[in-house]
Tab-separated table of N, CA and C in Angstrom:
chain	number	residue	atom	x	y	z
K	14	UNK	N	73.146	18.399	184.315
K	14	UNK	CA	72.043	18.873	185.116
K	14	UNK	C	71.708	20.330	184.774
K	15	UNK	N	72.874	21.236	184.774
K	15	UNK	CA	72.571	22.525	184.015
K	15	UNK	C	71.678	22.999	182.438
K	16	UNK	N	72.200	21.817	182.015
K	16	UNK	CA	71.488	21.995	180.793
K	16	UNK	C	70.045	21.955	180.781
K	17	UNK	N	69.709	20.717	181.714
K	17	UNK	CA	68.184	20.145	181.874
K	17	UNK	C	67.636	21.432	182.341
K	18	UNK	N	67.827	21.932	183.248
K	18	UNK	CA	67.418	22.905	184.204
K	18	UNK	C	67.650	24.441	183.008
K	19	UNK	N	68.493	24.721	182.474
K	19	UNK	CA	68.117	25.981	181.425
K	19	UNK	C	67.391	25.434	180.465
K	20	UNK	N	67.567	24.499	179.667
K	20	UNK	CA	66.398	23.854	179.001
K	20	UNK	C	64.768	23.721	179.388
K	21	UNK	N	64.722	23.358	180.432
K	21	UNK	CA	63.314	23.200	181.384
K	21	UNK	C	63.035	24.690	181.440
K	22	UNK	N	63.862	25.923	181.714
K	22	UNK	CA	63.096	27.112	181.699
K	22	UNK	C	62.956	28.314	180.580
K	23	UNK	N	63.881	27.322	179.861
K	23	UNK	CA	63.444	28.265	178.546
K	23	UNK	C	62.456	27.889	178.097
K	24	UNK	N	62.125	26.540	177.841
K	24	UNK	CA	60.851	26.336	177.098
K	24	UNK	C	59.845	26.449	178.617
K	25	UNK	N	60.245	26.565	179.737
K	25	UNK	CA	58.694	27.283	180.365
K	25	UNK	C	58.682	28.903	179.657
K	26	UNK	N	59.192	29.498	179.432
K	26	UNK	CA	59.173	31.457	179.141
K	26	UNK	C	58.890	31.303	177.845
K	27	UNK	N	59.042	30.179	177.223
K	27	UNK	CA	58.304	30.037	175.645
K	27	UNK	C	56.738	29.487	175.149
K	28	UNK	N	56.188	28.838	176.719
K	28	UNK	CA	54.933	28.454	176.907
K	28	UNK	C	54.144	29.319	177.828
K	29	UNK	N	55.102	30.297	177.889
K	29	UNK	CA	54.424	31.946	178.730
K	29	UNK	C	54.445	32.385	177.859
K	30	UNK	N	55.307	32.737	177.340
K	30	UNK	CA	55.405	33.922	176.048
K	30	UNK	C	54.031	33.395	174.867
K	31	UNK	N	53.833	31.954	174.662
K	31	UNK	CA	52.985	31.862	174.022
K	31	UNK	C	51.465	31.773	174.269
K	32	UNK	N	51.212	31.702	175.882
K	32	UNK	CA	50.043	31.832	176.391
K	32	UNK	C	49.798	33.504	176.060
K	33	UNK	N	50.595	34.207	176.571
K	33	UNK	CA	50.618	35.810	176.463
K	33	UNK	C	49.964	36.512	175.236
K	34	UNK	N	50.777	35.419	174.156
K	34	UNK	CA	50.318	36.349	173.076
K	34	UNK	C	49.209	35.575	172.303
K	35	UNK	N	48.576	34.156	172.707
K	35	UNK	CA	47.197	33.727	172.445
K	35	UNK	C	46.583	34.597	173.227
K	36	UNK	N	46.171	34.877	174.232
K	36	UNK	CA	45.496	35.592	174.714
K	36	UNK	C	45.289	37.603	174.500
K	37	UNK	N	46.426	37.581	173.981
K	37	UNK	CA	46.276	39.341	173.564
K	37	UNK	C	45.819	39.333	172.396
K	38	UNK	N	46.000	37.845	171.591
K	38	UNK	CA	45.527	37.778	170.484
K	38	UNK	C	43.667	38.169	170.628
K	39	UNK	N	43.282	36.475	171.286
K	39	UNK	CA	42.029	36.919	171.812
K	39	UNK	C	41.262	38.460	172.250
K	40	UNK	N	42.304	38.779	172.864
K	40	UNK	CA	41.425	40.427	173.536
K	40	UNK	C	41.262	41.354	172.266
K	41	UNK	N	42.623	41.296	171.279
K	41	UNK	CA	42.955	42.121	170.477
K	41	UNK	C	41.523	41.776	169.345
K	42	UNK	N	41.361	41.074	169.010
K	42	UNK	CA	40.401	40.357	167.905
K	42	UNK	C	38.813	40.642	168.848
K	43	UNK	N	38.922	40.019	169.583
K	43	UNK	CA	37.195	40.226	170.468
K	43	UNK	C	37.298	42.152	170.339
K	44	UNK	N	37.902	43.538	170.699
K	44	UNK	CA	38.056	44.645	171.113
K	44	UNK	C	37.958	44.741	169.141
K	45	UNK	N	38.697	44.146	167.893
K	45	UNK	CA	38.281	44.765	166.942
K	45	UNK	C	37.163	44.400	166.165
K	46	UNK	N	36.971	43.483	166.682
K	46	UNK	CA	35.614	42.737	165.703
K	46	UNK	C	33.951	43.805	166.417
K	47	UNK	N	34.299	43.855	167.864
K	47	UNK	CA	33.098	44.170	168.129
K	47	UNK	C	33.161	45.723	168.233
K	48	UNK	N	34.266	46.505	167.824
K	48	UNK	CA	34.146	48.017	167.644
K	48	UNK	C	32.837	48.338	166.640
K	49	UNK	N	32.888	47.428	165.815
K	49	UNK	CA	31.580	47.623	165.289
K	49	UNK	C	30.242	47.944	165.445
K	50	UNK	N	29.993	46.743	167.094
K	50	UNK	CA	29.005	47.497	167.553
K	50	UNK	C	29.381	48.766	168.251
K	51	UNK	N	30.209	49.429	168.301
K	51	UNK	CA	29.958	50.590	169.072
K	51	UNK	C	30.220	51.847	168.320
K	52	UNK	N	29.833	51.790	166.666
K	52	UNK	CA	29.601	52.527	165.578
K	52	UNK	C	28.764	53.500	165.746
K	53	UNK	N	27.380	53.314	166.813
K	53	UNK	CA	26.238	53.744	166.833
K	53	UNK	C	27.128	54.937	167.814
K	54	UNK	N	28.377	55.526	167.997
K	54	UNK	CA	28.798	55.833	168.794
K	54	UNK	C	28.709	57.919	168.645
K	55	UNK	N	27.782	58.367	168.115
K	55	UNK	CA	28.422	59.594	167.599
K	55	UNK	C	27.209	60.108	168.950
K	56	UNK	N	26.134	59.628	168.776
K	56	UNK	CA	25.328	60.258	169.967
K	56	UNK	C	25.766	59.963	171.202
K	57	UNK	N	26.676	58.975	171.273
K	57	UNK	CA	27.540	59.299	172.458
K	57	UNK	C	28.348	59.417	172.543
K	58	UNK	N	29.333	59.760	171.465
K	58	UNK	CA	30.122	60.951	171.822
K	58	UNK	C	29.806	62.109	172.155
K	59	UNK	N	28.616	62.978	171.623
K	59	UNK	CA	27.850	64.014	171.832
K	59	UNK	C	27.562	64.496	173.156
K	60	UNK	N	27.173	62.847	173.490
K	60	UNK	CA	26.640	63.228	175.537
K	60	UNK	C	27.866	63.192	176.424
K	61	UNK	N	29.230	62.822	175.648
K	61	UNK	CA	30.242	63.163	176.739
K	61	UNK	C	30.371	64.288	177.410
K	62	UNK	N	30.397	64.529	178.700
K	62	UNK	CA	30.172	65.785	179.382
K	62	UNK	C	31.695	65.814	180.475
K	63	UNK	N	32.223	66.754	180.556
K	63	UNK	CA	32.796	66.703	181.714
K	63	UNK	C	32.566	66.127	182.920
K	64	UNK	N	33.106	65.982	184.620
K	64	UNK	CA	32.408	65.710	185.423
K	64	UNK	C	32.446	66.932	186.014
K	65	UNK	N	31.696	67.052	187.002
K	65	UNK	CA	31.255	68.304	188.041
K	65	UNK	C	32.582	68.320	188.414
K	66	UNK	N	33.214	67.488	188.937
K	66	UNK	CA	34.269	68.053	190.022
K	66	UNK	C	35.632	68.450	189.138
K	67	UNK	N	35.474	68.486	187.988
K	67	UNK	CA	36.311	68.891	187.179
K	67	UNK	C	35.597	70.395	186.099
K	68	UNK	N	34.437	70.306	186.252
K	68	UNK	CA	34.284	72.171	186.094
K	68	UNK	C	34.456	72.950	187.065
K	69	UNK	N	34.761	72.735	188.754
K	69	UNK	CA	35.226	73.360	189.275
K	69	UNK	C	35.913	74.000	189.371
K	70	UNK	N	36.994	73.606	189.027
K	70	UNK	CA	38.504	73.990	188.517
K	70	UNK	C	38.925	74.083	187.406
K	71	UNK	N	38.451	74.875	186.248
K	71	UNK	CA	38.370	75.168	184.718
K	71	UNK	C	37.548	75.912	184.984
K	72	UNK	N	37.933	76.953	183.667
K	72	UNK	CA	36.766	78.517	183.429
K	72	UNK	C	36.162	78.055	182.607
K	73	UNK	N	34.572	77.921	182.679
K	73	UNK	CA	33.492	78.176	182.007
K	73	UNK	C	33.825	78.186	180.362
K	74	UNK	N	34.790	79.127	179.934
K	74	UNK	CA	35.084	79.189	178.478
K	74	UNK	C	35.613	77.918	177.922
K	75	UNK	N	36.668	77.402	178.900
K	75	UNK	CA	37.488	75.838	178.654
K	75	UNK	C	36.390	74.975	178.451
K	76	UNK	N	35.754	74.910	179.083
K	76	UNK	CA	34.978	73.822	179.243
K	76	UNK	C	33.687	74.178	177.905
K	77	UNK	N	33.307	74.313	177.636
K	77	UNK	CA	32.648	74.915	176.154
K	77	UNK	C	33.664	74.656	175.021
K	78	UNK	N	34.760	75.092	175.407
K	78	UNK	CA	35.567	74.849	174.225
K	78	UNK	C	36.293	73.189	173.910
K	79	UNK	N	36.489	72.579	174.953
K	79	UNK	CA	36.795	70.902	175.188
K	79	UNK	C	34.723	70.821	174.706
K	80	UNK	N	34.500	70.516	175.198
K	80	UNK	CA	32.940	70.120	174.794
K	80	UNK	C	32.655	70.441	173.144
K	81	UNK	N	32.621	71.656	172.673
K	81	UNK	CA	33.250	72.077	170.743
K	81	UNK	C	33.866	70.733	170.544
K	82	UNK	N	35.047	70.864	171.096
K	82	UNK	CA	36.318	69.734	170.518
K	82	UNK	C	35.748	68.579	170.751
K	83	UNK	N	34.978	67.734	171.759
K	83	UNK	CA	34.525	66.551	171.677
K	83	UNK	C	33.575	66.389	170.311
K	84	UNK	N	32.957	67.108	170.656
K	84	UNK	CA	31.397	67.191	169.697
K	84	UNK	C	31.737	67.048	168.249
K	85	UNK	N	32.662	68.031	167.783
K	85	UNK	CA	33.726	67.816	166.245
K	85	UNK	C	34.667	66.924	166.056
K	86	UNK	N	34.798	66.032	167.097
K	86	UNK	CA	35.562	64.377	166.615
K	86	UNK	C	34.473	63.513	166.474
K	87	UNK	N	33.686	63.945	166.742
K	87	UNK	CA	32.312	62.763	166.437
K	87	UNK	C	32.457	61.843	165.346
K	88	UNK	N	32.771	62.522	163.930
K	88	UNK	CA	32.507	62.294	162.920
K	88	UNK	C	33.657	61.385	162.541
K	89	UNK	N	34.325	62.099	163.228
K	89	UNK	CA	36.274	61.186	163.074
K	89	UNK	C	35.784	59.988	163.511
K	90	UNK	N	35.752	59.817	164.538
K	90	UNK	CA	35.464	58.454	165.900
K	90	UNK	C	34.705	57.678	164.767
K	91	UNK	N	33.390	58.173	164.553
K	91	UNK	CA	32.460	56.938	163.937
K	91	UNK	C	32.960	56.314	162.660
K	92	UNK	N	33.978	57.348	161.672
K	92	UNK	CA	34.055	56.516	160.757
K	92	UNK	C	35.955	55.737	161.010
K	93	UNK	N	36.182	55.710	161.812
K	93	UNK	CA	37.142	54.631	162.683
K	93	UNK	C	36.395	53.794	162.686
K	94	UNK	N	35.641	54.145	163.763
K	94	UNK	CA	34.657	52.752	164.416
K	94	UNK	C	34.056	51.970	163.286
K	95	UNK	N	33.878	52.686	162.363
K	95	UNK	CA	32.837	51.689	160.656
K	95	UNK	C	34.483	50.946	160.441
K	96	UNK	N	35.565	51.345	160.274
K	96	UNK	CA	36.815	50.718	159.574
K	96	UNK	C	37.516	49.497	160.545
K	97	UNK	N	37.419	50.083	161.504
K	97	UNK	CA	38.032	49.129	162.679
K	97	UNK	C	37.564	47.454	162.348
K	98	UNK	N	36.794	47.182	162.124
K	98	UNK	CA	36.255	45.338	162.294
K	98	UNK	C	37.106	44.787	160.653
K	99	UNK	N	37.601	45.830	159.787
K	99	UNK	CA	38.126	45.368	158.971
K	99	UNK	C	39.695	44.372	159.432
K	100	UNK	N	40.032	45.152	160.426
K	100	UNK	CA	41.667	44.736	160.639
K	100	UNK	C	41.574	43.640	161.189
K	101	UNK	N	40.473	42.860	161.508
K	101	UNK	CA	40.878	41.502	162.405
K	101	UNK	C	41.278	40.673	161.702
K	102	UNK	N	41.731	40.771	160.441
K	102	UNK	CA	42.694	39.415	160.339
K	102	UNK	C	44.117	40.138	160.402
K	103	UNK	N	44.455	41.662	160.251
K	103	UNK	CA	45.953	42.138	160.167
K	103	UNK	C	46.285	41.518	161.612
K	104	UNK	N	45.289	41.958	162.554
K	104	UNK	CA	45.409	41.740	163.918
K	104	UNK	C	46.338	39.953	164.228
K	105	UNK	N	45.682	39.259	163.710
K	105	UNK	CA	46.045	37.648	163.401
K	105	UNK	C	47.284	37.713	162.948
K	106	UNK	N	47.786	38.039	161.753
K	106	UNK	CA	48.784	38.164	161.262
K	106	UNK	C	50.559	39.137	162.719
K	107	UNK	N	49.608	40.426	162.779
K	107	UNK	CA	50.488	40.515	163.256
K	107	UNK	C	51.056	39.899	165.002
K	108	UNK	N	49.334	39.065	165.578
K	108	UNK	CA	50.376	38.639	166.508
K	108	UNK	C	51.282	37.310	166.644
K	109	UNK	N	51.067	36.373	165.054
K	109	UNK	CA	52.043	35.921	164.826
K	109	UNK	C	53.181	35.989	164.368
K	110	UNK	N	53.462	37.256	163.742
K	110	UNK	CA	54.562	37.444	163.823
K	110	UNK	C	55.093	38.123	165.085
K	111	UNK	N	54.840	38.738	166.029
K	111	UNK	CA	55.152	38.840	167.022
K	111	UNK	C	55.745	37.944	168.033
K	112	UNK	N	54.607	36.645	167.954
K	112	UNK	CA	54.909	35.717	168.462
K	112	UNK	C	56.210	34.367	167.940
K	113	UNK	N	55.977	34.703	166.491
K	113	UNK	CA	57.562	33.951	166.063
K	113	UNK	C	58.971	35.074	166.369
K	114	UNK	N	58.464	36.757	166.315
K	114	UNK	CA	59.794	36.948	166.730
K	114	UNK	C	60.119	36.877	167.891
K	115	UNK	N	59.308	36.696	169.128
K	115	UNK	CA	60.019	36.333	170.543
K	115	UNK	C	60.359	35.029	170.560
K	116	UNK	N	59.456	33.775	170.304
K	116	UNK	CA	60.101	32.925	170.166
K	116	UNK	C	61.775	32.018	169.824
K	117	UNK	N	61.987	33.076	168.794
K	117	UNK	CA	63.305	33.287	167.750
K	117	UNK	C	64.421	33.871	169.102
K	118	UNK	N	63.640	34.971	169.397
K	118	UNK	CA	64.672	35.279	170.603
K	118	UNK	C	64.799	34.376	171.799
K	119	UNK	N	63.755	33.798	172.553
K	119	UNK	CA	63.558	33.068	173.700
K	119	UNK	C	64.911	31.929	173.185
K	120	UNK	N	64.501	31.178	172.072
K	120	UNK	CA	65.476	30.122	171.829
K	120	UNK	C	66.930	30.396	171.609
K	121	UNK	N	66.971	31.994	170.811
K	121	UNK	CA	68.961	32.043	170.537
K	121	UNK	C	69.054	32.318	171.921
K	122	UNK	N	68.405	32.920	172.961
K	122	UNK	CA	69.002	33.167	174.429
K	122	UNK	C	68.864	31.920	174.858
K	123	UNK	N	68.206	30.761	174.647
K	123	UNK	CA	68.455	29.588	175.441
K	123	UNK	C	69.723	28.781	174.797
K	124	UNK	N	69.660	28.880	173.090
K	124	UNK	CA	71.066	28.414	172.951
K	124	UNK	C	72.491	29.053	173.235
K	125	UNK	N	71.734	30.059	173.665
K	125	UNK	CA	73.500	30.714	173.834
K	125	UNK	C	73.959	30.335	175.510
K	126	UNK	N	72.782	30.049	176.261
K	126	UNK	CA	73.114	29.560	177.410
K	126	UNK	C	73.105	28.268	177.618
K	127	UNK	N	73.212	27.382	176.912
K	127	UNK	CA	73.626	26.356	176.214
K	127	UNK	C	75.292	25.954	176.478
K	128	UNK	N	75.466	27.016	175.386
K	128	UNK	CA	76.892	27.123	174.689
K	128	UNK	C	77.271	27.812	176.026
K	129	UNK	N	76.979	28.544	176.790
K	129	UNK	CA	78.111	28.918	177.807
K	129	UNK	C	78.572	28.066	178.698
K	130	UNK	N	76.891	27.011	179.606
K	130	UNK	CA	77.397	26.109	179.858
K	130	UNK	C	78.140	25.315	179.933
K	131	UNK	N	78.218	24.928	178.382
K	131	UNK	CA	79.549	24.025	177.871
K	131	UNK	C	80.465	24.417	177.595
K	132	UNK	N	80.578	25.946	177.692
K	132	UNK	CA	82.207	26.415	177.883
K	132	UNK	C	82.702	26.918	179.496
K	133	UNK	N	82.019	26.934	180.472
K	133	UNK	CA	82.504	27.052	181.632
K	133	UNK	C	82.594	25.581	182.139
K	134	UNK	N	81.959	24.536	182.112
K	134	UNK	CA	82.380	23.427	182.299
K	134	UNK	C	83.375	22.653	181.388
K	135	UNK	N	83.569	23.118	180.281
K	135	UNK	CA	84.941	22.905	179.614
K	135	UNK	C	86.236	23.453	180.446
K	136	UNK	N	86.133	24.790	180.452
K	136	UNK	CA	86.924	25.165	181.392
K	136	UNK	C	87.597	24.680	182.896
K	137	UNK	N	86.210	24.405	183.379
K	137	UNK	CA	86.520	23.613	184.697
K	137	UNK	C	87.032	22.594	184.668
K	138	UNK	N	87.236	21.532	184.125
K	138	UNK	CA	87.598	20.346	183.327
K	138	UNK	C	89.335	20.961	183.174
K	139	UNK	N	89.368	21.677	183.073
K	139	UNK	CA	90.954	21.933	181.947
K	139	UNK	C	91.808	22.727	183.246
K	140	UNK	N	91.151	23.966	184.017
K	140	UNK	CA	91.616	24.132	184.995
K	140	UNK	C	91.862	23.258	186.334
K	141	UNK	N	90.818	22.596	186.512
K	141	UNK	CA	90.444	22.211	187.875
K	141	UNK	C	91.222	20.687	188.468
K	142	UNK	N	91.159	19.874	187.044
K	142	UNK	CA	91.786	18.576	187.244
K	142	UNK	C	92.302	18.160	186.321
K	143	UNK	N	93.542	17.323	186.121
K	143	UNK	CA	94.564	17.420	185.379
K	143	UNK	C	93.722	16.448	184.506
K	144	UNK	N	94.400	16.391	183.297
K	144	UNK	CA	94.087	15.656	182.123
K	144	UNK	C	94.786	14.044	182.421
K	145	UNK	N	94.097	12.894	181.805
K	145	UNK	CA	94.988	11.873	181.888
K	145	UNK	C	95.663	11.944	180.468
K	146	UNK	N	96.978	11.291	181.012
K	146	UNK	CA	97.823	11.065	179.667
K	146	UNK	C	98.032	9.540	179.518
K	147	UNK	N	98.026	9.454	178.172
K	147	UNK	CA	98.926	8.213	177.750
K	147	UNK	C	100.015	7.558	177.849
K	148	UNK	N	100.380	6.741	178.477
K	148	UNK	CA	101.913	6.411	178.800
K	148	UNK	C	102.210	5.233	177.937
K	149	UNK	N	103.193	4.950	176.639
K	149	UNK	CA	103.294	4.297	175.716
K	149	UNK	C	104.274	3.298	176.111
């Protein structure tokens, strides 16, 4: 019965683990494919502005100088954003391997609880009630 029952929940945490990482797959692939559209991104980086309630509390100079610093990653950002739609197949790649190395783990932790099983009920067996013997 032990077995059924660690068996039954390892392979449920292996049909989680694999919903998990179809789906990050999905987000991961939809977030690099369509960085593309958001290439057009340098004029808005440009209009990033602080908010009001955060020039309150910063001097006038900071805030000019973060605004400099936004304005001069512009150029960085957009040509990310042009490279980014390239990686969606690394993206593929790597969340299968991700997903075979948890797998790999999910299962040696289910066989090793396996094997303990069958050595504490070995045990119990050897402690608990005597062995029959042969009488010739």
């Amino acid at each position: 019965m032990f077995y059924a029952i660690s068996w039954f929940l390892s392979l449920s945490l292996l049909a989680l683990w694999s919903l998990a990482c179809w789906g990050m797959h999905a987000m991961a692939v939809w977030a690099v494919s369509s960085a593309g559209a958001l290439a057009g991104g340098t004029s808005a980086m440009n209009a990033v502005v602080l908010p009001e309630w955060i020039r309150g509390w910063i001097p006038p100079e900071l805030a000019r100088e973060l605004a400099a610093m936004i304005a001069s990653a512009g150029p960085m950002v957009q040509a990310a954003l042009d490279t980014v739609p390239a990686l969606a197949g690394a993206v593929t790649v790597l969340a299968w391997a991700l997903w075979g190395l948890g797998a790999l783990i999910l299962l040696a932790v289910a066989l090793g609880v396996h094997v303990l099983i069958a050595l504490l009920k070995g045990r119990r067996t050897v402690h608990g009630t005597p062995r029959a013997t042969v009488v010739q």
